[in-house]
XYZ file of C-alpha atoms in Angstrom:
272
model
C 134.233 162.884 114.079
C 135.315 166.598 113.653
C 138.447 168.146 111.968
C 140.019 171.507 113.141
C 142.238 173.465 110.824
C 144.837 175.704 112.709
C 146.121 177.435 109.654
C 144.474 180.820 110.638
C 146.044 180.595 114.144
C 149.460 179.925 112.628
C 149.169 183.053 110.446
C 148.055 185.103 113.368
C 150.968 183.838 115.374
C 153.382 184.696 112.618
C 152.043 188.280 112.387
C 152.310 188.536 116.231
C 155.913 187.533 115.931
C 156.614 189.985 113.212
C 154.773 192.720 115.026
C 156.814 192.043 118.185
C 160.027 192.131 116.185
C 159.169 195.380 114.251
C 157.238 197.166 116.968
C 160.227 198.756 118.655
C 161.221 200.341 115.343
C 157.744 201.024 113.994
C 156.132 202.290 117.153
C 157.951 204.995 118.993
C 156.814 207.821 121.271
C 155.164 210.742 119.631
C 158.279 212.853 120.347
C 160.587 210.539 118.436
C 161.468 210.901 114.818
C 159.435 208.995 112.255
C 160.700 205.561 111.051
C 162.667 205.474 107.942
C 161.488 203.657 104.870
C 164.125 201.026 105.253
C 162.715 200.036 108.717
C 159.112 199.497 107.366
C 157.837 195.915 107.239
C 157.266 194.584 103.697
C 155.086 191.909 102.353
C 158.121 189.794 101.423
C 159.255 189.869 105.035
C 155.734 188.861 106.250
C 155.750 186.026 103.845
C 159.250 184.806 104.803
C 158.348 184.963 108.409
C 155.233 182.842 107.762
C 157.241 180.195 105.860
C 159.613 179.979 108.832
C 156.761 179.560 111.193
C 155.361 176.746 108.939
C 158.693 174.988 108.851
C 159.203 175.097 112.658
C 158.817 171.418 113.864
C 157.528 172.683 117.161
C 154.514 174.203 115.579
C 151.388 171.976 115.375
C 149.875 171.011 112.016
C 146.536 169.659 111.203
C 144.923 168.036 114.203
C 142.243 165.356 114.033
C 139.830 164.891 116.937
C 137.360 162.270 117.711
C 134.257 163.151 119.567
C 131.327 161.000 120.714
C 127.743 162.206 119.768
C 124.298 160.737 119.700
C 123.217 159.443 116.391
C 120.194 160.978 114.874
C 116.961 159.045 114.714
C 116.857 159.425 110.992
C 120.248 157.626 110.660
C 119.017 154.858 112.906
C 115.970 154.317 110.691
C 117.914 154.215 107.517
C 120.101 151.200 108.518
C 117.177 148.700 109.015
C 115.669 149.967 105.803
C 118.910 149.132 103.955
C 119.061 145.659 105.573
C 115.541 144.997 104.757
C 115.951 146.093 101.121
C 118.800 143.666 100.900
C 116.557 140.709 101.580
C 113.766 141.779 99.367
C 114.988 139.313 96.624
C 114.922 136.472 99.074
C 111.356 137.307 100.365
C 110.194 137.669 96.777
C 111.695 134.266 95.850
C 110.119 132.547 98.810
C 106.740 134.152 97.926
C 107.023 132.976 94.262
C 107.665 129.368 95.422
C 104.756 129.516 97.796
C 102.425 130.793 95.088
C 103.658 128.204 92.551
C 103.146 125.411 95.217
C 99.640 126.549 95.862
C 98.731 126.597 92.243
C 100.363 123.056 91.812
C 98.158 121.754 94.633
C 95.117 123.144 93.031
C 95.958 121.666 89.679
C 96.620 118.243 91.224
C 93.403 118.414 93.043
C 91.582 119.360 89.865
C 93.128 116.378 87.988
C 92.246 114.049 90.810
C 88.602 115.194 90.699
C 88.518 114.935 86.928
C 90.063 111.354 87.137
C 87.497 110.389 89.703
C 84.585 111.760 87.739
C 85.809 109.794 84.643
C 86.012 106.621 86.677
C 82.603 107.091 88.125
C 81.130 107.767 84.634
C 82.735 104.629 83.280
C 81.575 102.509 86.253
C 77.972 103.698 85.873
C 78.129 103.130 82.128
C 79.444 99.575 82.630
C 76.745 98.866 85.173
C 74.031 100.193 82.772
C 75.401 98.124 79.897
C 75.665 94.970 82.150
C 71.948 95.465 83.098
C 71.058 95.527 79.303
C 72.911 92.580 77.701
C 73.843 93.063 74.167
C 76.386 91.913 71.591
C 78.670 94.899 72.325
C 78.714 94.085 76.115
C 79.508 90.401 75.839
C 82.871 89.464 77.427
C 85.242 87.163 75.685
C 86.970 86.034 78.896
C 85.825 85.717 82.512
C 89.092 86.097 84.404
C 91.487 83.907 82.517
C 88.852 81.664 81.010
C 87.953 81.963 77.379
C 84.138 81.706 77.006
C 83.901 82.465 73.203
C 81.609 79.778 71.685
C 84.126 79.229 68.775
C 86.708 78.086 71.314
C 84.401 75.362 72.762
C 83.419 71.997 71.388
C 79.814 71.440 70.137
C 79.138 68.780 72.769
C 80.768 70.150 75.933
C 79.421 67.457 78.223
C 80.696 64.611 76.154
C 84.131 66.330 75.659
C 84.441 66.946 79.423
C 83.511 63.320 80.250
C 86.319 62.098 77.788
C 88.874 64.314 79.461
C 87.838 63.172 82.929
C 88.127 59.437 81.858
C 91.614 60.107 80.406
C 92.895 61.385 83.809
C 92.636 65.072 82.893
C 90.249 65.870 85.672
C 91.099 69.484 86.131
C 90.918 70.230 82.436
C 87.499 68.492 82.308
C 86.131 70.634 85.170
C 87.582 73.793 83.510
C 85.844 72.903 80.394
C 82.524 72.487 82.082
C 82.683 75.738 83.895
C 83.874 77.661 80.801
C 81.073 76.061 78.798
C 78.509 76.961 81.441
C 79.605 80.621 81.421
C 79.522 80.719 77.680
C 76.027 79.387 77.615
C 74.773 81.721 80.308
C 76.193 84.870 78.529
C 75.473 83.983 74.875
C 72.162 81.929 75.244
C 70.485 82.987 78.512
C 71.642 86.660 78.477
C 73.036 86.523 81.968
C 75.126 89.803 82.556
C 78.334 88.179 83.478
C 81.254 90.485 83.320
C 85.016 89.817 82.748
C 85.752 90.249 86.467
C 82.895 88.328 87.854
C 83.692 85.697 90.421
C 82.082 82.338 90.820
C 79.698 83.607 93.506
C 78.770 86.709 91.375
C 77.994 84.371 88.411
C 75.716 82.236 90.529
C 73.808 85.337 91.847
C 73.503 86.866 88.274
C 72.280 83.453 86.799
C 69.504 83.266 89.409
C 67.910 86.338 87.767
C 67.689 84.539 84.316
C 67.528 80.854 84.848
C 64.646 78.577 85.858
C 64.964 76.740 89.125
C 66.237 73.463 87.644
C 68.892 75.018 85.450
C 69.951 77.262 88.355
C 70.388 74.314 90.671
C 72.384 72.443 88.007
C 74.691 75.476 87.622
C 75.198 75.596 91.398
C 76.303 72.018 91.444
C 78.737 72.533 88.530
C 80.274 75.565 90.302
C 80.644 73.571 93.493
C 82.594 70.797 91.752
C 84.733 73.366 90.015
C 85.615 75.281 93.240
C 86.358 72.097 95.055
C 89.033 71.300 92.588
C 90.275 74.803 91.719
C 90.485 76.265 95.336
C 90.053 73.205 97.630
C 92.722 70.988 95.950
C 90.304 67.992 96.049
C 88.564 66.346 93.124
C 84.812 65.583 93.338
C 83.524 61.985 92.897
C 83.686 60.569 89.378
C 79.976 59.783 89.499
C 79.116 63.314 90.299
C 81.296 64.807 87.546
C 79.916 62.304 84.889
C 76.305 63.193 85.984
C 77.061 66.858 85.409
C 78.545 66.025 82.002
C 75.428 64.026 81.048
C 73.019 66.720 82.156
C 74.951 69.750 80.648
C 72.963 70.094 77.416
C 69.728 69.372 79.201
C 69.901 72.550 81.286
C 72.112 74.863 79.307
C 71.428 74.153 75.693
C 69.698 76.312 73.070
C 66.475 74.392 73.604
C 66.668 74.929 77.390
C 67.134 78.672 76.873
C 64.189 78.757 74.523
C 61.883 76.816 76.955
C 62.902 79.095 79.856
C 62.152 82.197 77.776
C 58.797 80.792 76.786
C 57.991 80.053 80.419
C 57.982 76.306 79.945
C 60.156 73.975 82.264
C 63.713 73.794 81.278
C 63.659 69.958 81.631
C 64.636 67.481 84.181
C 68.031 65.836 84.711
C 68.731 63.275 82.157
C 66.029 64.571 79.662
C 66.547 66.909 76.747
C 63.373 68.988 76.133
C 61.823 68.377 72.690
């Protein structure tokens, strides 16, 4: 876009008009008489003529013209830079979020590895303690069953037989299984854990018991599982036989005999 100022042309035109008006008087042939001072053009007349020319409505004023031209390459390169600069904050914000998310993922991964390492360490420690039975590793419960000796009667077989004859069959079988687990843990040193199942208890007892006490414990577990999971009660004769043989296979004397390498006893007999 270009602007053209015509003020110099207006002034030239005014001078031309004055010259045309005063020329006949100012310029005469050489033979003519010189012009008088009254006929000379003064500065005031020139200014007055210029004002009249400016006031003429037919004279043009300032003219504005519009022209098409090619844009310089520098100007074209400036505009994308401005647009790019205006999005710098958004780019920086997205980059910050991405960096933060990456660090968060690394932190969560590190925590997961640390948690896994702690769990593995505890599991190895529990396995090691279970393999070396001691007072500090003895469980007080196996599942929901309390196997602490102080919570059990002195003569477990006789107490279970009394419950069975009073019609409390499930309580009688539970007492037999609880008592057997308590004897295995506290007398025979079987590494039973709090979460051990019946099958695991049978497998663990096989490493510590003699064949006769092991066979007795398998019979007892079968009777307990039949009632607890099968919904059926074993025969009364079978249960009363287990009650009568309880101390013969799982008593202190039986544990001492097994440790000394002597037979643990036969059903119905209590080792001396």
